[in-house]
XYZ file of C-alpha atoms in Angstrom:
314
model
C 7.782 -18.146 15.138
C 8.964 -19.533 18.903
C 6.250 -16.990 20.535
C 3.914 -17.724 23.269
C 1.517 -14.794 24.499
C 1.089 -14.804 28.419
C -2.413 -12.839 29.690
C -4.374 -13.361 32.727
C -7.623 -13.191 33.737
C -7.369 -10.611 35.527
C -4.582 -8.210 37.663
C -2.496 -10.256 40.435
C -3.179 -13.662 39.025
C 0.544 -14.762 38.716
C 1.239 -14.134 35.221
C 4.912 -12.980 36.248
C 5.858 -15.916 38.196
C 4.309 -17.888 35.655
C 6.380 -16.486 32.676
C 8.827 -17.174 34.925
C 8.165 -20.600 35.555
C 7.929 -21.221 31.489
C 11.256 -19.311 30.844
C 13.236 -21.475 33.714
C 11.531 -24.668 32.221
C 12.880 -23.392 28.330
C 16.368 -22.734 29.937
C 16.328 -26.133 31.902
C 15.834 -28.007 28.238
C 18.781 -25.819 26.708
C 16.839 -23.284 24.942
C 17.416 -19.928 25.123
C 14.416 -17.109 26.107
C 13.765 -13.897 25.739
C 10.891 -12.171 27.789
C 9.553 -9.162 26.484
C 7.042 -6.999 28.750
C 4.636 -5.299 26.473
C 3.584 -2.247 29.289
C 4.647 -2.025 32.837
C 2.787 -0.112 34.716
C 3.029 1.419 38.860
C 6.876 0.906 38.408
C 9.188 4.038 38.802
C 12.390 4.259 36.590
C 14.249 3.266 39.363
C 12.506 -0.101 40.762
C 12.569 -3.016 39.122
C 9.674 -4.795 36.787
C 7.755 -7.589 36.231
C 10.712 -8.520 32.713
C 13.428 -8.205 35.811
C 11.496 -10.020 38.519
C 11.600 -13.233 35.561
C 15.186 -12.883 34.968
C 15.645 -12.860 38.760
C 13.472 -16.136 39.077
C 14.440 -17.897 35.509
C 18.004 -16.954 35.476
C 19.574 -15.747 32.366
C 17.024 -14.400 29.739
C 17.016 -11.497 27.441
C 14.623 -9.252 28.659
C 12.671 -6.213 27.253
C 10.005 -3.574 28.090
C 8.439 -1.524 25.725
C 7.496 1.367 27.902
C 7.183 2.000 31.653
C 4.290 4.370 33.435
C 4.360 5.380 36.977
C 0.724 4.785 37.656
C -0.964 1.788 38.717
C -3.515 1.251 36.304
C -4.677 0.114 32.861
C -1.367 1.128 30.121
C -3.798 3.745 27.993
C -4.832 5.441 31.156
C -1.686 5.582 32.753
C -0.121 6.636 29.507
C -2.714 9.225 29.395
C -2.565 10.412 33.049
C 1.908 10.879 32.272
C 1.368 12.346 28.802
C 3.470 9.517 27.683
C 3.351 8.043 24.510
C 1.323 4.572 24.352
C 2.473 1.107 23.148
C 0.455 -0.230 20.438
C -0.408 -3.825 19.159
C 2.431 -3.343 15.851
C 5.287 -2.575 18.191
C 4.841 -5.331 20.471
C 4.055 -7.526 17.350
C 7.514 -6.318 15.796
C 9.386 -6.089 19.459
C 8.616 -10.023 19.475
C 8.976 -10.836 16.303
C 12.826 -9.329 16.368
C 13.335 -11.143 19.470
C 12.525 -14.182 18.096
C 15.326 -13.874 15.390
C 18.028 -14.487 17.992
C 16.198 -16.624 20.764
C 14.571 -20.190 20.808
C 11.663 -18.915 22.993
C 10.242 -15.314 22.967
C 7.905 -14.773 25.990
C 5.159 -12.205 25.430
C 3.580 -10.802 29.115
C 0.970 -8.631 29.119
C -0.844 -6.376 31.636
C -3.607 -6.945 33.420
C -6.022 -9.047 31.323
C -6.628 -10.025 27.812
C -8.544 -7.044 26.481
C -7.035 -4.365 29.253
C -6.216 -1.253 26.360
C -3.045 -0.190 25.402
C -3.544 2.467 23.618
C -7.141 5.321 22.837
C -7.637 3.346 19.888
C -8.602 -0.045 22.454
C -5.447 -1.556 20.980
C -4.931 -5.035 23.196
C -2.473 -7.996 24.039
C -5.131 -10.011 22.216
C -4.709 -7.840 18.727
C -0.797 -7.832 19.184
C -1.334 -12.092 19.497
C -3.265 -11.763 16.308
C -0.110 -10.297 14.582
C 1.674 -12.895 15.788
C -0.270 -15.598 14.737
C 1.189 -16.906 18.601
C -0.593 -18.949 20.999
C -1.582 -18.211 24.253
C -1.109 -19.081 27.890
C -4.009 -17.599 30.261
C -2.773 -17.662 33.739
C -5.876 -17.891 35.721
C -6.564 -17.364 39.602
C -7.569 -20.679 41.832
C -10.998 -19.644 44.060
C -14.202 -18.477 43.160
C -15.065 -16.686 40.099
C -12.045 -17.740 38.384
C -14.165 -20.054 35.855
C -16.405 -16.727 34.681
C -13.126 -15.026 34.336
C -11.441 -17.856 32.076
C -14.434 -18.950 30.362
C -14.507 -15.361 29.155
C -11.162 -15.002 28.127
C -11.354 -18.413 26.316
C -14.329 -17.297 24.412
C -12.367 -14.062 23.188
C -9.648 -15.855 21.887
C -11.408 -18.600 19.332
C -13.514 -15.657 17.995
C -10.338 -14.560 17.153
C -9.053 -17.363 16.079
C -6.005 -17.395 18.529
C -4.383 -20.835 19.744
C -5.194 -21.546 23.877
C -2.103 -23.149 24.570
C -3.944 -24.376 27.915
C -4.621 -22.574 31.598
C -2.272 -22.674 34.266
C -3.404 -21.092 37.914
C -0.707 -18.682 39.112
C -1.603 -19.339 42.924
C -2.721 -22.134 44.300
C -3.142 -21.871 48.143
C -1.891 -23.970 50.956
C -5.532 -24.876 52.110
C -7.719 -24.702 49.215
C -11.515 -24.586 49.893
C -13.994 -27.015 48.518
C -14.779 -24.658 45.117
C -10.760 -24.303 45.050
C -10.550 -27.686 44.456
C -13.767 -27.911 42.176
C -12.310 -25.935 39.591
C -9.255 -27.765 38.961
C -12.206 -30.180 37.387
C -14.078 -27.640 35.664
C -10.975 -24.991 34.577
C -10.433 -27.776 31.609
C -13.767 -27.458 30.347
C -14.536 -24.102 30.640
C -11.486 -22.996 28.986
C -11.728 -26.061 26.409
C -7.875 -26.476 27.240
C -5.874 -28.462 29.107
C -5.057 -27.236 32.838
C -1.292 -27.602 32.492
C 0.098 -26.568 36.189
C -0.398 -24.653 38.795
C 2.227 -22.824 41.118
C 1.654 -22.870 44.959
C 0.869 -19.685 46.148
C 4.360 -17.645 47.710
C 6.700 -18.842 44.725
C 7.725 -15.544 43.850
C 9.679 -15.459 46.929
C 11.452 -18.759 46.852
C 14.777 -19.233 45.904
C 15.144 -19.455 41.797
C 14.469 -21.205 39.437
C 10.782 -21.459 40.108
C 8.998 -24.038 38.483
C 5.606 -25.317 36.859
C 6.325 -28.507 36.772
C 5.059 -29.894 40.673
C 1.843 -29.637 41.249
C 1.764 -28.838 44.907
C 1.908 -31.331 47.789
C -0.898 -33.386 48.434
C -2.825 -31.827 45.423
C -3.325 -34.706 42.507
C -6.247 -33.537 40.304
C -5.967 -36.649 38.198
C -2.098 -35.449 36.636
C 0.692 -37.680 35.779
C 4.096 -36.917 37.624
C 4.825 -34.630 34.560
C 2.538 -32.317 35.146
C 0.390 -33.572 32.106
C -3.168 -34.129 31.859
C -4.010 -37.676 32.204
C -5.823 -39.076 29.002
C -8.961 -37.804 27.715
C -11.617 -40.091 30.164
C -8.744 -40.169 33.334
C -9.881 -39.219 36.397
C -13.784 -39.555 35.770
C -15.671 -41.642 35.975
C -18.986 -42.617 33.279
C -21.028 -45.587 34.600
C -22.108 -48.006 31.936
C -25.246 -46.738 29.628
C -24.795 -43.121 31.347
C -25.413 -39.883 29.425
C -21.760 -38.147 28.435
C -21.893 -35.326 31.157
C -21.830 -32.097 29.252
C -18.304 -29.524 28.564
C -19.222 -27.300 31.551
C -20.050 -30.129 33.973
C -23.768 -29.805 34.265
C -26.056 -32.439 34.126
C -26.754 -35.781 36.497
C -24.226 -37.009 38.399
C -23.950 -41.075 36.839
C -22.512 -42.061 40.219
C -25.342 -40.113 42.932
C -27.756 -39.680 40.434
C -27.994 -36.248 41.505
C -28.261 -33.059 39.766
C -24.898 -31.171 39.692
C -24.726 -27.913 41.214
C -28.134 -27.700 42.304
C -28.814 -24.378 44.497
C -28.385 -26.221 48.131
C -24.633 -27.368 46.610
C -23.780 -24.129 44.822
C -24.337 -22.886 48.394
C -22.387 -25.465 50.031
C -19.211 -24.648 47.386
C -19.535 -21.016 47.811
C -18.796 -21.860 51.972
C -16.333 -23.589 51.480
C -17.820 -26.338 54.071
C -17.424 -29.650 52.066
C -20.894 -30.855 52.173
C -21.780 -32.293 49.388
C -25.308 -32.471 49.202
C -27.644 -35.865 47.381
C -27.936 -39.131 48.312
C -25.822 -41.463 49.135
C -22.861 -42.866 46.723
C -24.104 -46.701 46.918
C -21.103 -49.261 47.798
C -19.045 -49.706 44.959
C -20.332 -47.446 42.684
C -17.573 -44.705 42.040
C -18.303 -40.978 42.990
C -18.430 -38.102 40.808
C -16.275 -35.750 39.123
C -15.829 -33.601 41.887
C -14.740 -36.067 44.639
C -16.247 -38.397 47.271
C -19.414 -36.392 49.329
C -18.598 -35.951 53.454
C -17.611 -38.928 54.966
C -20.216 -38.928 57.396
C -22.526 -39.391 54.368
C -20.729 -41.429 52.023
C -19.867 -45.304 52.227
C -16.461 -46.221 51.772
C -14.967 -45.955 48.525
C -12.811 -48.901 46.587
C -9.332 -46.976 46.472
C -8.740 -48.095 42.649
C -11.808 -46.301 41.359
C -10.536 -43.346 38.875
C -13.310 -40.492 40.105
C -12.123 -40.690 43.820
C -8.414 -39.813 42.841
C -9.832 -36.546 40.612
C -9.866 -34.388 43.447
C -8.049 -34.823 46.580
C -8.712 -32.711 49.527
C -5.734 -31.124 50.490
């Protein structure tokens, strides 16, 4: 079936303007979407919701929403709190599936994170996706403590056995910090998906159709002008006879000959003050994954190396 399961890792991540995003992309290629909103919640009858604020973005897609609660929190509290009746897993599973009779693209957004509960009996987005059989989309945040948050999320869905399309970050700010840009690197591995876009931050308010395909200005973590992941090796660098640096990006640097993310560069990351602690990168060796060290302690780098184009400080 044409269905693809948007979660987040969390509340406020973007996973609105990122359905968005998706849905304009479908319609740009001539196929026609449907969104459906499995449970809005902290939305009145009379304001408009997250299925309305993609149709306003996208442009013209079906939308639905299974049930509406005036609080602002998790759908089985807030459903509890209203006396309302819940939505569980089955009628978002069937809502979909229906939906995907008549469209080329059913979008499926959820609330809140993967495992937030629908319903008292801990019914989730990630149960409805297992009715499915769909893949998902996590939409994950940009600064630190977003690689916890997806790592956990990825590690929910293959014990489940559900399909990670791939990551996308629903905000990426103007000035990113030093672990900002860190994680594009290790979002890929953590998630053991591809990192397939991100959306500058503020692209819910400009003009429709928004879109997922430009990486913001001045950002190039080692993507083609598709917005594609560049081969598996791109953008990193192995020198000859090195040790394969591990999934998660521990392990010695091949380039400093460093240990990566020792306690004095963990530190360094968290403050956002681009230090990047070890010795020297020698001349002509390339750095590693995460970018030339501060200039002031680095030698000048041959511009056709692959590392030093895998993060560029913005």
């Amino acid at each position: 079936m044409p269905i693809l399961v948007i979660t987040g890792t969390g509340t406020e991540v973007g996973k609105t303007v990122t359905t968005a995003a998706v849905a304009a992309a479908a319609l740009a290629a001539g196929r026609s979407v449907a969104v459906l909103k499995a449970a809005q919640t902290g939305v009145r009858p009379d304001e408009r919701g997250d299925a309305d604020e993609v149709a306003r973005l996208a442009g013209d897609v079906t939308t639905a929403e299974l049930a509406r609660y005036p609080e602002p929190l998790a759908p089985a509290t807030a459903a509890l709190r209203a006396g309302m009746v819940p939505v569980r897993p089955r009628e978002v599973a069937d809502a979909a599936a229906e939906l995907a009779t008549g469209h080329d693209l059913v979008l499926v957004e959820g609330a809140g994170g993967l495992l937030v509960r629908f319903d008292e009996a801990g019914g989730t987005l990630a149960d409805a996706a297992e009715l499915l059989r769909a893949p998902v989309l996590v939409v994950a945040s940009a600064g630190l403590g977003t690689l916890n948050t997806t790592d956990l999320t990825a590690r929910e869905l293959r014990l489940r056995g559900l399909e990670l399309l791939g990551v996308v970050i629903g905000s990426w700010p103007a000035s990113p910090d030093l672990a900002t840009r860190c994680n594009v690197i290790d979002l890929p591995d953590v998630a053991g998906a591809p990192l397939l876009g991100a959306l500058p931050a503020g692209s819910g308010s400009l003009a429709p159709p928004v879109s997922v395909r430009r990486p913001p200005a001045g950002w190039r973590p080692g993507w083609t002008g598709r917005g594609r992941r560049r081969p598996s090796g791109a953008g990193r660098h192995r020198s000859p006879g090195a040790r394969p640096q591990s999934r998660r990006g521990a392990g010695t640097c091949p380039s400093a000959g460093r240990r990566i993310g020792s306690t004095r560069e963990r530190g360094a990351r968290r403050a956002g003050t681009g230090e990047n602690p070890g010795r020297p990168v020698p001349p002509g060796r390339s750095p590693c994954r995460y970018g030339p060290p501060a200039p002031a302690r680095c030698p000048a780098i041959p511009s056709t190396t692959r590392c030093s184009r895998a993060v560029t400080p913005g």
